[in-house]
Amino acid sequence: MHRTLTRPDPVRPAAEQQDAAAGMPARQAATQDAAQVLARLDSTRAGLSGAEAGRRLAAVGPNAVRTHRVRALAVLGRQLRSALLLLLLAAAVVSFFFGERTDAVIIGVILLLSVALGFANEYRAERAAQALHSQVRRTAVVLRDGHEQEVDVTGLVPGDVVRLALGRIVPADVRVLERTGLQCDESILTGESAPVDKDLAAVDGEPELAELSCCALMGTVVHAGSGTGVVVATGGRAEFGRIALGLGDRQPETAFQVGLRRFSVLLLQVAAVLTTGIFVINTVLHRPLLDALLFSLAIAVGITPQLLPAVVSTSLAAGSRRLARRKVLVKRLVCIEDLGDMDILVTDKTGTLTEGRITFESALDPAGAAGEDVLLLGLLATEGDLDGDHLGDNPLDTALWQAPGAAGLTAGHLRLAGLPFDHERQLSSALLQRPDGTRVLVTKGAPEAVLARCAAVPADAAPVLAGLFAAGHRVVAVAAKDAGGLDAIAVPDESGLELAGFLVFRDPPKQGAAESLRRLADLGITVKICTGDNPVVAEKVCADLGLPAGTTLTGREVSAMSDGQLADAAAGATVFARVSPDDKARVVRALRGSGRAVGFLGDGVNDALALHAADIGVSVDSATDVAKDAADAVLLEKDLGVLAEGVAEGRRIFANTIKYVLMGTSSNFGNMFSAAGASLVLPFLPMLPSQILLNNLLYDTGQLTIPTDRVDDEQLHAPSHWDIAFIRRFMLCFGPVSSLFDFLTFWVMLGVFHAGPELFRSGWFVESLATQALVIFAIRTHRIPFLRSRPSIPLLAASLGVVALGVALPFSPVAATLGFTALPPAFFLALVTMVVVYLVLIEGVKRWFFSRPATAEVPRAPRLRQQAHRIHRRAGHFGHPGPLT
């Protein structure tokens, strides 16, 4: 079809062309008819040319509200936000001007190395996140150069004419030009859950956001029907764009981030008590005020695992790369932790437990006999073209057109009007004109919905339908009636129908699905099925795959229950069948109400609400826009086995992060407690501030290899959660054991070697570093180290390397500068003895600690998803790697 294309008009003033490129506010466009809007935008119903679209894109910038580009200065700024680091930097400056220039330089170098390590690891993690974003492409269908094409949503400009289809996210503020039953879910903007009908008529006055009935707004979702519209505003000029930009880039916290924050509060409390006490003690003992201040601040830094953010970001970045190799993409790195937190998975059936390759089996009349007329009526009621082209996204329609004899069967028929499928009615209808000129209304959909609209149902239909369901078939019912007086159709016309028969489809269980379900069960994950299919069919598939039997709830039963009743019933149910989108979301919220971490796997527009309600939303690369937008993770293959790999990876990362936390807090607490005790009895500082910082830096640097460590299988069998009370108990139990050997070292240095300040500090520095670095091998596992649980090679090499470096420093050329002196050979015999005894004692304490009955876990409160969380997620749909303009 020939279309007139819009091209820049050299006669029009440049200012008018610039106005056309800039677009217009949706509220203004809503008050003008479509022709006026097109004229203002210098566009037509045929859209723009590619060249003109490129010119406008250069003028107004991308249709984006988020940038995924990595900004090195922003990453560096986050490293410098630590109040303790800034205080130490200030103290180093003061020290420099008071004449303690060597200490000032040493502290400055150590702080620089610490910041550099944190920056390098976080920057690498940010780059990994950017790479993930680049793998998820979001497109819109636009008319350019006289034909439809898919372009990235960020490439849209005012004047573009776009197609709006079911399940698509509206890619910009759009003035509707054509529509067929078009409804949009605008809850992301207005908070109203009911879908809004869209029409063509302009509105009067100064309309509110919820009154723009002739506009489809950026970020909203096509809930039903389809349409065409012209883009009037993009990016930050769109209504959604202004809101998203106003919220900034800071995402709402995940459960993992909340745990990290609470852990940081615990450390600050401990650090505040220790540093205040140490400062007071040293001041009372009339030590130099600057030395007392530097020492107490160094203690505060020493007890804080400074590189915890680096360890976490390294773990997440490495995990994201491993997940990508396993065909799992996460939108945000911290979502990997939430993936491992999952203990309930709610999933659809099609393509997950079944092959997802639906094939047409047969067309039957109500009595179960073959009926070619049923196939014809089914083809006539498909939402695509009557020649089988442009079928849309309905897999049942696609399978129907692939049936033997389907080609050419609809010749001579003309579709006059249609009602698209929606998940509330569970029907689609078409008004058609037969070759003889008569008109017929054809309705097809879920058998229960179609039979309810029939004037009478043949007696044979019920047993035929029951037999098809029992065999595990998917069934679509078809009904029709004469429509001689109709020129258009509405929902009330879907009544008084005559049942024509059934279309029978087959979607066999997926090979390997049973093994994937067993793998999820081994991970402690309960799987529940939420499907729009018939309950008997869903139960048959579950039985074939060995999914543990539970009760079955239908959508009608779910709707009739209160929230409390549903929470009780959902816990024991395995199958939720014939459920609506709202039902799915209610089921997820009910399961989350007890504090369980609930994941939802879905790929359709009907899954979006549940994906948003879940703790971790999972979709697939072939899913609808709205499903991918709502998801936290995207599977490149719709396979539960792939998801199981993702869950296991999330748990590995959490387990390795907790290793660092437990080891760092217990060892650091012990060492800093020892320093506080030594300050009471020694006439000198037990370790210089620069030595404390160097000790901490070397120790933490060696632990950066923890993300590579192996994780014992039993740590993957159930989700692990942040438990601040457990961390506190661990710290108070294992910290004093570390202090015990520190005090033993003090006795050896003073009583055996009669050490002065330099020798004392050198001996304690080496002993402290050795015990801290080597205790990881005991703490990293509940098993016997090395014999039943081997560490990774990088962790082993890094830990031993740090110990070797610590032993070498007192003998190195920089020893005097650092305040060290050479240690006598006999010290190392004592050191080896103390380290061996220390590790044996730690192993004994570990067995006692983990053998005690676990205290009752405090029930976790449900994690609510607020409006800001939804806006941030939706804003990710309009992100690109460049700067925003």
Coordinates of N, CA, C and O in Angstrom, one line a residue, residues 325-412:
R325 N 26.3 -17.3 31.6 CA 26.7 -18.5 30.9 C 25.6 -19.6 31.0 O 25.5 -20.5 30.1
R326 N 24.8 -19.6 32.1 CA 23.8 -20.5 32.3 C 22.4 -20.0 31.8 O 21.4 -20.5 32.1
K327 N 22.5 -18.9 31.0 CA 21.3 -18.4 30.3 C 20.3 -17.7 31.3 O 19.1 -17.8 31.1
V328 N 20.8 -17.1 32.3 CA 20.0 -16.3 33.3 C 20.6 -14.9 33.3 O 21.7 -14.7 33.6
L329 N 19.7 -13.9 33.0 CA 20.2 -12.5 33.0 C 19.4 -11.8 34.2 O 18.2 -12.0 34.3
V330 N 20.1 -11.1 35.0 CA 19.5 -10.4 36.1 C 19.6 -8.9 35.8 O 20.6 -8.4 35.3
K331 N 18.5 -8.1 36.1 CA 18.5 -6.7 35.8 C 19.4 -5.9 36.7 O 20.0 -4.9 36.4
R332 N 19.4 -6.3 38.0 CA 20.3 -5.7 39.0 C 21.0 -6.7 39.7 O 20.5 -7.8 40.0
L333 N 22.3 -6.5 40.0 CA 23.2 -7.5 40.5 C 22.6 -8.0 41.9 O 22.7 -9.2 42.2
V334 N 22.1 -7.1 42.7 CA 21.6 -7.5 44.0 C 20.4 -8.5 43.9 O 20.1 -9.2 44.9
C335 N 19.8 -8.6 42.8 CA 18.7 -9.5 42.6 C 19.1 -10.9 42.7 O 18.3 -11.9 42.9
I336 N 20.4 -11.2 42.4 CA 21.0 -12.5 42.5 C 20.8 -13.1 43.9 O 20.5 -14.2 44.1
E337 N 21.0 -12.2 44.9 CA 20.9 -12.6 46.3 C 19.4 -13.0 46.6 O 19.1 -14.0 47.2
D338 N 18.5 -12.2 46.0 CA 17.1 -12.5 46.3 C 16.7 -13.7 45.5 O 15.8 -14.5 46.0
L339 N 17.3 -14.1 44.4 CA 17.0 -15.3 43.7 C 17.3 -16.5 44.6 O 16.6 -17.5 44.7
G340 N 18.5 -16.4 45.3 CA 18.8 -17.5 46.2 C 18.0 -17.6 47.4 O 17.9 -18.6 48.1
D341 N 17.3 -16.5 47.8 CA 16.4 -16.4 48.9 C 15.1 -17.1 48.8 O 14.4 -17.4 49.7
M342 N 14.8 -17.5 47.5 CA 13.5 -18.0 47.2 C 13.2 -19.4 47.8 O 14.1 -20.2 47.8
D343 N 12.1 -19.5 48.5 CA 11.7 -20.9 48.9 C 10.4 -21.4 48.4 O 10.0 -22.5 48.7
I344 N 9.6 -20.5 47.7 CA 8.4 -20.9 47.0 C 8.5 -20.4 45.6 O 8.8 -19.2 45.4
L345 N 8.2 -21.2 44.6 CA 8.1 -20.8 43.2 C 6.7 -21.1 42.7 O 6.2 -22.2 42.7
V346 N 6.1 -20.0 42.3 CA 4.8 -20.1 41.6 C 5.1 -19.9 40.1 O 5.7 -18.9 39.7
T347 N 4.6 -20.8 39.3 CA 4.9 -20.8 37.9 C 3.7 -21.1 37.0 O 2.8 -21.8 37.5
D348 N 3.7 -20.7 35.8 CA 2.7 -21.1 34.9 C 3.1 -22.6 34.4 O 4.1 -23.1 34.8
K349 N 2.2 -23.1 33.6 CA 2.4 -24.5 33.1 C 3.0 -24.6 31.7 O 3.9 -25.3 31.4
T350 N 2.4 -23.8 30.8 CA 2.8 -23.9 29.4 C 4.2 -23.4 29.2 O 4.6 -22.3 29.6
G351 N 5.0 -24.2 28.6 CA 6.4 -23.9 28.3 C 7.3 -24.1 29.5 O 8.5 -24.1 29.3
T352 N 6.8 -24.3 30.7 CA 7.6 -24.5 31.8 C 7.6 -26.0 32.2 O 8.6 -26.7 32.3
L353 N 6.4 -26.5 32.4 CA 6.3 -28.0 32.7 C 6.0 -28.7 31.4 O 6.2 -29.9 31.3
T354 N 5.5 -28.0 30.4 CA 5.2 -28.6 29.1 C 6.1 -28.0 28.0 O 6.9 -27.0 28.3
E355 N 6.1 -28.6 26.8 CA 7.0 -28.2 25.8 C 6.8 -26.8 25.3 O 7.7 -26.1 24.8
G356 N 5.6 -26.3 25.4 CA 5.3 -25.0 24.9 C 5.1 -24.9 23.4 O 4.9 -23.8 22.9
R357 N 5.2 -26.1 22.8 CA 5.0 -26.2 21.3 C 3.6 -26.8 21.1 O 3.5 -28.0 21.0
I358 N 2.6 -25.9 21.1 CA 1.3 -26.4 21.0 C 0.9 -26.9 19.6 O 1.2 -26.2 18.6
T359 N 0.4 -28.1 19.5 CA 0.0 -28.6 18.2 C -1.5 -28.9 18.2 O -2.1 -29.3 19.2
F360 N -2.1 -28.6 17.0 CA -3.5 -28.9 16.9 C -3.8 -30.4 16.6 O -3.1 -31.0 15.8
E361 N -4.7 -31.0 17.4 CA -5.0 -32.4 17.3 C -6.2 -32.7 16.5 O -6.2 -33.5 15.5
S362 N -7.3 -32.0 16.8 CA -8.6 -32.3 16.1 C -9.6 -31.3 16.4 O -9.5 -30.5 17.3
A363 N -10.7 -31.3 15.5 CA -11.8 -30.4 15.7 C -13.0 -31.4 15.9 O -13.3 -32.2 15.0
L364 N -13.8 -31.3 17.0 CA -14.8 -32.2 17.3 C -16.1 -31.4 17.5 O -16.2 -30.3 18.0
D365 N -17.2 -32.1 17.0 CA -18.6 -31.5 17.3 C -18.9 -31.8 18.8 O -18.2 -32.5 19.5
P366 N -20.0 -31.3 19.3 CA -20.4 -31.5 20.7 C -20.5 -33.0 21.1 O -20.3 -33.3 22.3
A367 N -20.7 -33.9 20.2 CA -20.8 -35.3 20.5 C -19.5 -36.0 20.4 O -19.4 -37.2 20.7
G368 N -18.5 -35.3 20.0 CA -17.1 -35.9 19.9 C -16.8 -36.4 18.5 O -15.7 -37.0 18.4
A369 N -17.6 -36.2 17.5 CA -17.3 -36.6 16.2 C -16.5 -35.5 15.5 O -16.6 -34.4 15.8
A370 N -15.7 -35.9 14.4 CA -15.0 -34.9 13.7 C -15.9 -33.9 13.1 O -16.9 -34.3 12.5
G371 N -15.5 -32.6 13.1 CA -16.3 -31.6 12.5 C -15.5 -30.5 11.8 O -14.8 -29.7 12.5
E372 N -15.5 -30.5 10.5 CA -14.7 -29.6 9.7 C -15.2 -28.1 10.0 O -14.5 -27.2 10.0
D373 N -16.5 -28.0 10.2 CA -17.1 -26.7 10.4 C -16.6 -26.0 11.6 O -16.4 -24.8 11.7
V374 N -16.2 -26.9 12.6 CA -15.7 -26.3 13.9 C -14.3 -25.7 13.6 O -14.0 -24.6 14.1
L375 N -13.5 -26.3 12.8 CA -12.2 -25.8 12.4 C -12.3 -24.5 11.7 O -11.6 -23.5 11.9
L376 N -13.3 -24.4 10.7 CA -13.5 -23.2 10.0 C -13.9 -22.1 10.9 O -13.4 -21.0 10.8
L377 N -14.9 -22.3 11.8 CA -15.3 -21.3 12.7 C -14.1 -20.8 13.6 O -14.0 -19.6 13.9
G378 N -13.3 -21.8 14.0 CA -12.2 -21.4 14.9 C -11.2 -20.5 14.1 O -10.7 -19.5 14.7
L379 N -11.0 -20.8 12.8 CA -10.1 -20.0 12.0 C -10.7 -18.6 11.8 O -9.9 -17.6 11.8
L380 N -12.0 -18.5 11.7 CA -12.6 -17.2 11.5 C -12.5 -16.3 12.7 O -12.5 -15.1 12.6
A381 N -12.4 -16.9 13.9 CA -12.4 -16.2 15.1 C -11.0 -15.9 15.6 O -10.8 -15.3 16.7
T382 N -10.0 -16.2 14.8 CA -8.6 -15.8 15.2 C -8.5 -14.3 15.1 O -9.2 -13.7 14.3
E383 N -7.5 -13.8 15.8 CA -7.3 -12.3 15.8 C -6.4 -11.8 14.7 O -6.3 -10.6 14.5
G384 N -5.8 -12.7 14.0 CA -4.9 -12.3 12.9 C -5.7 -12.1 11.6 O -7.0 -12.2 11.6
D385 N -5.0 -12.0 10.5 CA -5.6 -11.9 9.2 C -6.3 -13.2 8.8 O -5.9 -14.3 9.2
L386 N -7.3 -13.2 8.0 CA -8.1 -14.4 7.6 C -7.3 -15.2 6.6 O -7.8 -16.3 6.2
D387 N -6.2 -14.7 6.1 CA -5.4 -15.6 5.2 C -4.2 -16.3 6.0 O -3.4 -16.9 5.4
G388 N -4.2 -16.1 7.3 CA -3.2 -16.8 8.1 C -2.0 -16.0 8.3 O -1.0 -16.5 9.0
D389 N -1.8 -14.8 7.8 CA -0.7 -14.0 8.0 C -0.9 -13.1 9.2 O -2.0 -12.8 9.6
H390 N 0.2 -12.6 9.8 CA 0.1 -11.7 10.9 C -0.8 -12.2 12.0 O -1.9 -11.6 12.3
L391 N -0.5 -13.4 12.6 CA -1.3 -14.0 13.6 C -1.3 -13.4 15.0 O -2.1 -13.7 15.8
G392 N -0.3 -12.6 15.2 CA -0.2 -12.1 16.6 C 0.6 -13.0 17.5 O 1.3 -13.9 17.0
D393 N 0.3 -12.9 18.8 CA 1.1 -13.7 19.7 C 0.4 -14.9 20.3 O 0.9 -15.5 21.3
N394 N -0.8 -15.2 19.8 CA -1.6 -16.3 20.4 C -1.1 -17.6 19.9 O -1.3 -17.9 18.7
P395 N -0.5 -18.5 20.7 CA 0.1 -19.8 20.2 C -1.0 -20.7 19.7 O -0.8 -21.6 18.9
L396 N -2.2 -20.6 20.3 CA -3.3 -21.5 19.9 C -3.7 -21.2 18.5 O -4.0 -22.1 17.7
D397 N -3.8 -19.9 18.2 CA -4.2 -19.5 16.8 C -3.1 -19.9 15.8 O -3.4 -20.4 14.7
T398 N -1.8 -19.8 16.2 CA -0.8 -20.2 15.4 C -0.9 -21.7 15.1 O -0.8 -22.1 13.9
A399 N -1.1 -22.5 16.1 CA -1.3 -24.0 15.9 C -2.5 -24.3 15.0 O -2.4 -25.2 14.2
L400 N -3.5 -23.5 15.2 CA -4.8 -23.7 14.4 C -4.5 -23.5 12.9 O -5.0 -24.3 12.1
W401 N -3.8 -22.5 12.6 CA -3.5 -22.2 11.2 C -2.5 -23.2 10.6 O -2.4 -23.3 9.3
Q402 N -1.8 -23.9 11.4 CA -0.9 -25.0 10.9 C -1.6 -26.3 10.7 O -0.9 -27.3 10.3
A403 N -2.9 -26.4 11.0 CA -3.6 -27.6 10.9 C -3.7 -28.0 9.4 O -3.9 -27.2 8.6
P404 N -3.7 -29.3 9.2 CA -3.9 -29.8 7.8 C -5.3 -29.3 7.2 O -6.3 -29.4 7.9
G405 N -5.2 -28.7 6.1 CA -6.5 -28.2 5.4 C -6.9 -26.8 5.8 O -7.9 -26.3 5.3
A406 N -6.1 -26.2 6.7 CA -6.5 -24.8 7.2 C -6.3 -23.8 6.0 O -7.1 -22.9 5.9
A407 N -5.3 -24.0 5.2 CA -5.0 -23.0 4.2 C -6.1 -22.9 3.2 O -6.6 -24.0 2.7
G408 N -6.6 -21.8 3.0 CA -7.7 -21.6 2.0 C -9.1 -21.8 2.5 O -10.1 -21.6 1.8
L409 N -9.2 -22.3 3.7 CA -10.5 -22.7 4.2 C -11.4 -21.5 4.4 O -12.6 -21.6 4.3
T410 N -10.8 -20.3 4.7 CA -11.6 -19.1 5.0 C -11.8 -18.3 3.8 O -12.3 -17.1 3.9
A411 N -11.4 -18.7 2.6 CA -11.6 -17.9 1.4 C -13.0 -17.5 1.2 O -14.0 -18.2 1.4
G412 N -13.2 -16.2 0.9 CA -14.5 -15.7 0.6 C -15.2 -15.0 1.8 O -16.2 -14.4 1.7

